[in-house]
Amino acid sequence: MTNLSLDAFTADLERLRAEAEQTLADVADEATLEQARIEFLGAKSGRLKLAQKGLGQVAGSDKPAAGRQFNAVKSAVEALFQQAKDRAATGPANVSAETVDVTLPGTPVRFGRLHPLTQTIRRVASIMGHLGFEVVDGPEVEDQWHNFEALAIPAEHPARDPLDNFYISVANSAEPFLLRSQTSTVQIRVMEQRQPPLRIVSLGRVYRPDTADATHYPMFHQVEGLLVEPGTTMAHLKSVLRAFASNFLGGDVHVRFRPSFFPFTEPSVEVDMEWNGRWIEMGGAGMVDPAVLEAVGYDPDEVSGFAFGLGVERIAARRFGVADIRDFYRNDVRFLEQFSDRGQA
Amino acid sequence: MIVSLDWLADYVDVPPVEQMTERLLLAGLNHEATETVGSDTAVDLEVTSNRPDCLGHLGVAREVAVLFERPLRIPPIELPKPRKAAAVSVTIEAGDICPYYSARIIRGVTVGPSPDWLVSRLATVGIASVNNIVDITNYVMLECGQPLHAFDLGQLAGGQIIVRRARPGEPFEAINHKRYELTDQMAVIADCDRPVALAGVMGGAETEISLATTDVLVESAQFAPLPVRAAARGLTLSSPSSYRFERGPDPAAVEWASQRATALILELAGGVLEEPVAEAGKLACQPAEIVLRADRVEAVLGVPVPAQRQQEILQSLGFVQQAATAEESRWLAPTWRRDCWRAIDLVEEVARIEGYERVPENVPIAARPIARSSRERLVRMVAEVCVAAGFCEAMTRSVVAEPLEAFGSPWGDAEPLVCRPPLVRGADRLRRTLLPSLLEARVASLAAAASHADLFEIARAYLRRTNDSQPAASPLEEPLLLTLVTTGDFFRAKGLAAVVLARLGLEELAVSAEGIVSGDLTGVSYRPVQSQLLATGRAAEIMLHRPGETPRRLGVVGEVSPQLCKQVGCDEKTAAFELRLDSLEFVADYEPVLTAPSSFPSIDRDINLVVDEAVSWGAIVSAVESTGCHELDQIRLGQIWRDAERLGVGKKSVVVSLRLRSHQETLSAEQANDLVAEMVEACRRHVGATLRA
């Protein structure tokens, strides 16, 4: 059985290829895929197999060319088959026991969240850390020296009024302690223990008898920074706060000072930062009052310093769009779960 | 302080209002609001407590005059020659409360309505007109900041004034027609019978100016801030007068205000002024000299201000230069600026008038590398585990109500600290454990139908120190706690505690039947604990073991007691743990050292031991470990089952899964058999175990 012309062989191959293309393009599921496999790639009587047999009838001189053509078509059909197979495995029309509805929910793995105030504190501490400020810690139940006297708040000062503080009587102590009303207490404690140069941030809970409302809570968080180094000026204060604000808000943020009054700083200022074209209050700041430096045994002629304080709730409320700061203490998981750390901690 | 622009214009040429408020804002008077009142404009300015001079229109005008470099016009006062008369008697019995008191007498006045200009200026600043005499005292107070009071002289019994402390419980009816009970912390102005005014706060109803009044006594005095505040706060009776006396008005304004009010009364209500002025005490007002070094301003601000400019600013503010050299200048502060008494105060004055916008915002800050403290790193490590385990961080109040505190604390029996006033209503106990408040948060979340209420908190507890080993130290301590609440049983909570501790490198050490932890290792052990917070028989204390130290309590773990659940209204099965992080700061400094994993295959063997019910898993582990076998790679609990028929009453079967592996060689089956036999024998010896075939 010889005498199949090369042209006829080629025509047969091209027909095979065209039909394979057509058939495999129509494959929609495993079943039709299998039919197509048997028809074209079947080991016994698949059409490629038959075509291979036809190769033997081509005249000897044409055999190499015919062989090349056959191999090219075989590769093409196999590739088409593979494509069809892949399609059948993932195709939307192919829902069966083995395939999955990939839109079904995955096995849930729950992750928690840090409290939004913690996230805010960490962010502030992180930025200040890059500026060389180290986080320090101190007691929340304080004596009056650290909460008042050392901070230039004398006995007759209104800030010491019993109605404005949470006083705590401790049996073996002459004068009552109190829940600290500011984190500046920690600055005093650190300055008493260490010598300049000093860059610290004290942060944590503070307590003032405010009636709870959307912007007040009797317990809240403060972050206070302190830098004491020879030759420190308000220009350093402004530059540090500008670096902080720029990093916290993003972009090149300007800060401005408005004169204010705090017992433990002189001059004292309110700090505003420019945000979306408006000045918003950032916190209080000032140069450490010489009386405070003296109270901790520093020489105000040798060193100077600045201090600033930020209200964490206020920053967090603005950052996260929280209208009522009491929400921070309601601990409703539906609230807490909304605050995913952006990796800025 | 609300300022009437119409009024302010008497003393200074007022700039356009927005320019003015912007400049004042940057010089220390915060702009709160601007409002049109009739044909006038009211500007509300926030005045800090150190600036009582700005609690009058004159003081604000002075700031405007300085900032805009315009002249200040202080109204001149011309009093007619008074008529000589017998002096009213003024006695100060409480000199600490009232250093100085003066009274001017005007007889034959006609009390009636005030003229329109006066009514309208008071209306702008929010004060209703009463009558011409009362309006004048208010007007002068709002002009110069010195509060005044006018008495109906005819109603003063004995025609005399006594300044004294109130008697405890003494009754007083103020001009608001409310009755008050006074204490001896407060001072009163009294006639010979009764209090007629609460010193510095408010006049009395019985001696107030009425349409029938003909003779008037005008009080202008100095009152100490503290008793005025005690009265105003104690009676919840603040007034514009008490507000100013709490901050200390200008001593020089005492006499000025008296004369000014007298002149206005004579002008608007007629009458005849008498002399002498009745007075007692002495005005406290002697400013000290302040030395300002020429280089000080730049040293504080970081930007130079020429000496000439510094002097201009201070002089325009009313400071009087006593002397000046190239190095320094000497100044007397004006009487109305008692907040300025040091060089640094003068620097602030120069700065706020010159403007803080001149302070540069881009000076270099030298780099200083820092490291996080052990505590900070520890807190981050444990918080990270809790978050990864699916827990949300809560923040609950540091102060709780008595019924919650009554459940006690794992951290000592000393009484809780109590704060006054309570933090919020009913909550006055500083907590000694976070568990009850965290449970409350859990209940609130569950009630709000949150998807879960697995919470943790890292916060302090507040304890009295009980041992006096360090008498010099603070009588209080504030352990930092990590507390966690979750749905589930003891094992859920223990598993969570274990993973937190594992993050810190602290693994569980086995406790022998005799309660001994063998070896000089760092780790934790668990033993049963009784606590009102946790369910009986379903709770443990976590002990911390360190080489060379007595084991101490590191935490508690278990199911929350039914009583506590009931107290907070928690009806879901809840387990919890609480750890003292302050005991663990040392772990943050650990550097792990590699133990190379063995490259030889392991052999697993299960042994099925029958032991008495009372034998703990820990005792079995301890017995196995007592062999000191180096090839013991892992020991795990297979299963525990009980069957009285097959095992006997009071017995249990414990399947122990052992993994053996050598670091030197591949173990043969025979070697493994020998090692296991040794372990079985150790279990027999230590816990009476028999091997079940």
Coordinates of N, CA, C and O in Angstrom, one line a residue, chain B residues 526-582:
Chain B
Y526 N 2.5 25.1 86.5 CA 1.1 25.4 86.8 C 0.7 24.6 88.1 O 1.1 23.5 88.2
R527 N 0.0 25.3 89.0 CA -0.5 24.5 90.1 C -1.9 25.1 90.5 O -2.2 26.2 90.3
P528 N -2.7 24.2 91.1 CA -4.1 24.6 91.3 C -4.1 25.8 92.2 O -3.3 26.0 93.1
V529 N -5.2 26.7 92.1 CA -5.2 27.9 92.9 C -6.7 28.2 93.3 O -7.6 27.8 92.5
Q530 N -6.9 28.8 94.4 CA -8.2 29.2 94.9 C -8.3 30.7 94.7 O -7.4 31.4 95.1
S531 N -9.3 31.2 94.0 CA -9.5 32.6 93.9 C -11.0 32.9 93.6 O -11.7 32.1 93.0
Q532 N -11.5 34.0 94.2 CA -12.9 34.3 93.9 C -13.1 34.7 92.5 O -14.2 34.7 92.0
L533 N -12.0 35.1 91.8 CA -12.2 35.5 90.4 C -12.4 34.3 89.5 O -13.0 34.4 88.4
L534 N -11.8 33.2 89.9 CA -11.8 32.0 89.0 C -12.5 30.8 89.6 O -12.7 30.7 90.8
A535 N -13.0 29.9 88.7 CA -13.9 28.8 89.2 C -13.0 27.8 90.0 O -11.9 27.5 89.6
T536 N -13.6 27.4 91.1 CA -12.9 26.4 91.9 C -12.7 25.1 91.1 O -13.5 24.6 90.4
G537 N -11.4 24.6 91.2 CA -11.1 23.4 90.5 C -10.8 23.6 89.0 O -10.5 22.6 88.4
R538 N -11.0 24.8 88.6 CA -10.8 25.0 87.1 C -9.8 26.2 86.9 O -10.0 27.0 86.0
A539 N -8.9 26.3 87.8 CA -8.0 27.5 87.7 C -6.6 27.1 88.3 O -6.4 26.2 89.1
A540 N -5.6 27.8 87.8 CA -4.2 27.5 88.2 C -3.5 28.8 88.4 O -3.8 29.9 87.8
E541 N -2.5 28.8 89.2 CA -1.5 29.9 89.2 C -0.3 29.5 88.4 O 0.0 28.3 88.3
I542 N 0.2 30.5 87.7 CA 1.4 30.2 86.9 C 2.6 30.7 87.7 O 2.7 31.8 88.1
M543 N 3.5 29.7 87.9 CA 4.7 30.1 88.7 C 5.9 30.3 87.8 O 6.1 29.6 86.8
L544 N 6.7 31.3 88.1 CA 7.9 31.6 87.3 C 9.1 31.0 88.0 O 9.3 31.3 89.2
H545 N 9.9 30.2 87.3 CA 11.1 29.6 87.9 C 12.3 30.2 87.2 O 12.3 30.3 86.0
R546 N 13.2 30.6 88.0 CA 14.5 31.1 87.4 C 15.6 30.5 88.3 O 15.5 30.4 89.5
P547 N 16.7 30.2 87.7 CA 17.9 29.6 88.4 C 18.2 30.5 89.6 O 18.3 31.7 89.5
G548 N 18.3 29.9 90.8 CA 18.8 30.6 91.9 C 17.7 31.4 92.6 O 18.0 32.2 93.5
E549 N 16.5 31.4 92.1 CA 15.4 32.2 92.7 C 14.3 31.3 93.2 O 14.0 30.3 92.6
T550 N 13.6 31.8 94.2 CA 12.4 31.1 94.7 C 11.3 31.3 93.6 O 11.2 32.4 93.2
P551 N 10.6 30.3 93.3 CA 9.6 30.4 92.3 C 8.5 31.4 92.8 O 8.2 31.5 94.0
R552 N 8.0 32.3 91.9 CA 7.0 33.2 92.4 C 5.9 33.3 91.3 O 6.0 32.9 90.2
R553 N 4.7 33.8 91.8 CA 3.6 33.8 91.0 C 3.7 34.8 89.8 O 4.0 36.0 90.0
L554 N 3.5 34.3 88.6 CA 3.6 35.1 87.4 C 2.3 35.4 86.9 O 2.1 36.4 86.2
G555 N 1.3 34.5 87.2 CA 0.0 34.8 86.7 C -1.0 33.8 87.2 O -0.7 32.9 88.0
V556 N -2.3 34.0 86.7 CA -3.3 33.0 87.0 C -4.0 32.7 85.7 O -4.1 33.6 84.8
V557 N -4.6 31.6 85.6 CA -5.3 31.2 84.4 C -6.5 30.3 84.8 O -6.3 29.5 85.8
G558 N -7.6 30.4 84.1 CA -8.7 29.5 84.4 C -10.0 30.0 83.9 O -10.1 30.9 83.2
E559 N -11.0 29.2 84.3 CA -12.4 29.6 84.0 C -12.9 30.7 85.0 O -12.6 30.6 86.2
V560 N -13.6 31.7 84.5 CA -14.0 32.7 85.3 C -15.1 32.2 86.3 O -15.9 31.4 85.9
S561 N -15.0 32.6 87.5 CA -15.9 32.0 88.5 C -17.4 32.4 88.2 O -17.7 33.5 87.7
P562 N -18.3 31.5 88.5 CA -19.7 31.8 88.2 C -20.2 33.0 89.0 O -21.0 33.8 88.4
Q563 N -19.7 33.3 90.2 CA -20.1 34.5 90.9 C -19.7 35.8 90.2 O -20.5 36.7 90.0
L564 N -18.5 35.8 89.7 CA -18.0 37.0 88.9 C -18.8 37.1 87.6 O -19.2 38.2 87.2
C565 N -19.0 36.0 86.9 CA -19.8 36.0 85.7 C -21.2 36.6 86.0 O -21.7 37.5 85.3
K566 N -21.8 36.2 87.1 CA -23.1 36.7 87.5 C -23.0 38.2 87.8 O -23.9 38.9 87.3
Q567 N -22.0 38.6 88.5 CA -21.9 40.0 88.9 C -21.9 40.9 87.6 O -22.4 42.0 87.6
V568 N -21.1 40.5 86.6 CA -21.0 41.3 85.4 C -22.0 41.0 84.3 O -22.1 41.6 83.3
G569 N -22.8 39.9 84.6 CA -23.9 39.6 83.6 C -23.3 38.8 82.4 O -23.9 39.0 81.3
C570 N -22.3 38.0 82.6 CA -21.7 37.3 81.5 C -22.3 35.9 81.5 O -22.2 35.1 82.5
D571 N -23.1 35.5 80.5 CA -23.7 34.2 80.5 C -23.0 33.2 79.5 O -23.5 32.1 79.3
E572 N -21.9 33.6 78.9 CA -21.2 32.7 78.0 C -20.0 32.2 78.8 O -19.4 32.9 79.6
K573 N -19.6 30.9 78.6 CA -18.5 30.3 79.3 C -17.2 31.1 79.0 O -16.9 31.2 77.8
T574 N -16.6 31.6 80.0 CA -15.5 32.5 79.7 C -14.3 32.0 80.5 O -14.4 31.6 81.7
A575 N -13.1 32.0 79.9 CA -11.9 31.7 80.5 C -10.9 32.9 80.3 O -11.1 33.7 79.5
A576 N -9.9 32.9 81.2 CA -9.1 34.1 81.2 C -7.7 33.8 81.7 O -7.5 32.7 82.4
F577 N -6.8 34.6 81.4 CA -5.5 34.6 82.2 C -5.1 36.0 82.5 O -5.5 37.0 81.8
E578 N -4.3 36.1 83.5 CA -3.7 37.4 83.8 C -2.2 37.2 84.1 O -1.9 36.3 85.0
L579 N -1.3 37.9 83.5 CA 0.1 37.8 83.7 C 0.7 39.1 84.2 O 0.4 40.1 83.7
R580 N 1.7 39.0 85.1 CA 2.4 40.2 85.5 C 3.6 40.4 84.6 O 4.6 39.7 84.7
L581 N 3.5 41.3 83.7 CA 4.6 41.6 82.7 C 5.8 42.2 83.4 O 6.9 42.0 82.9
D582 N 5.6 42.9 84.5 CA 6.7 43.5 85.2 C 7.7 42.5 85.8 O 8.8 42.8 86.0

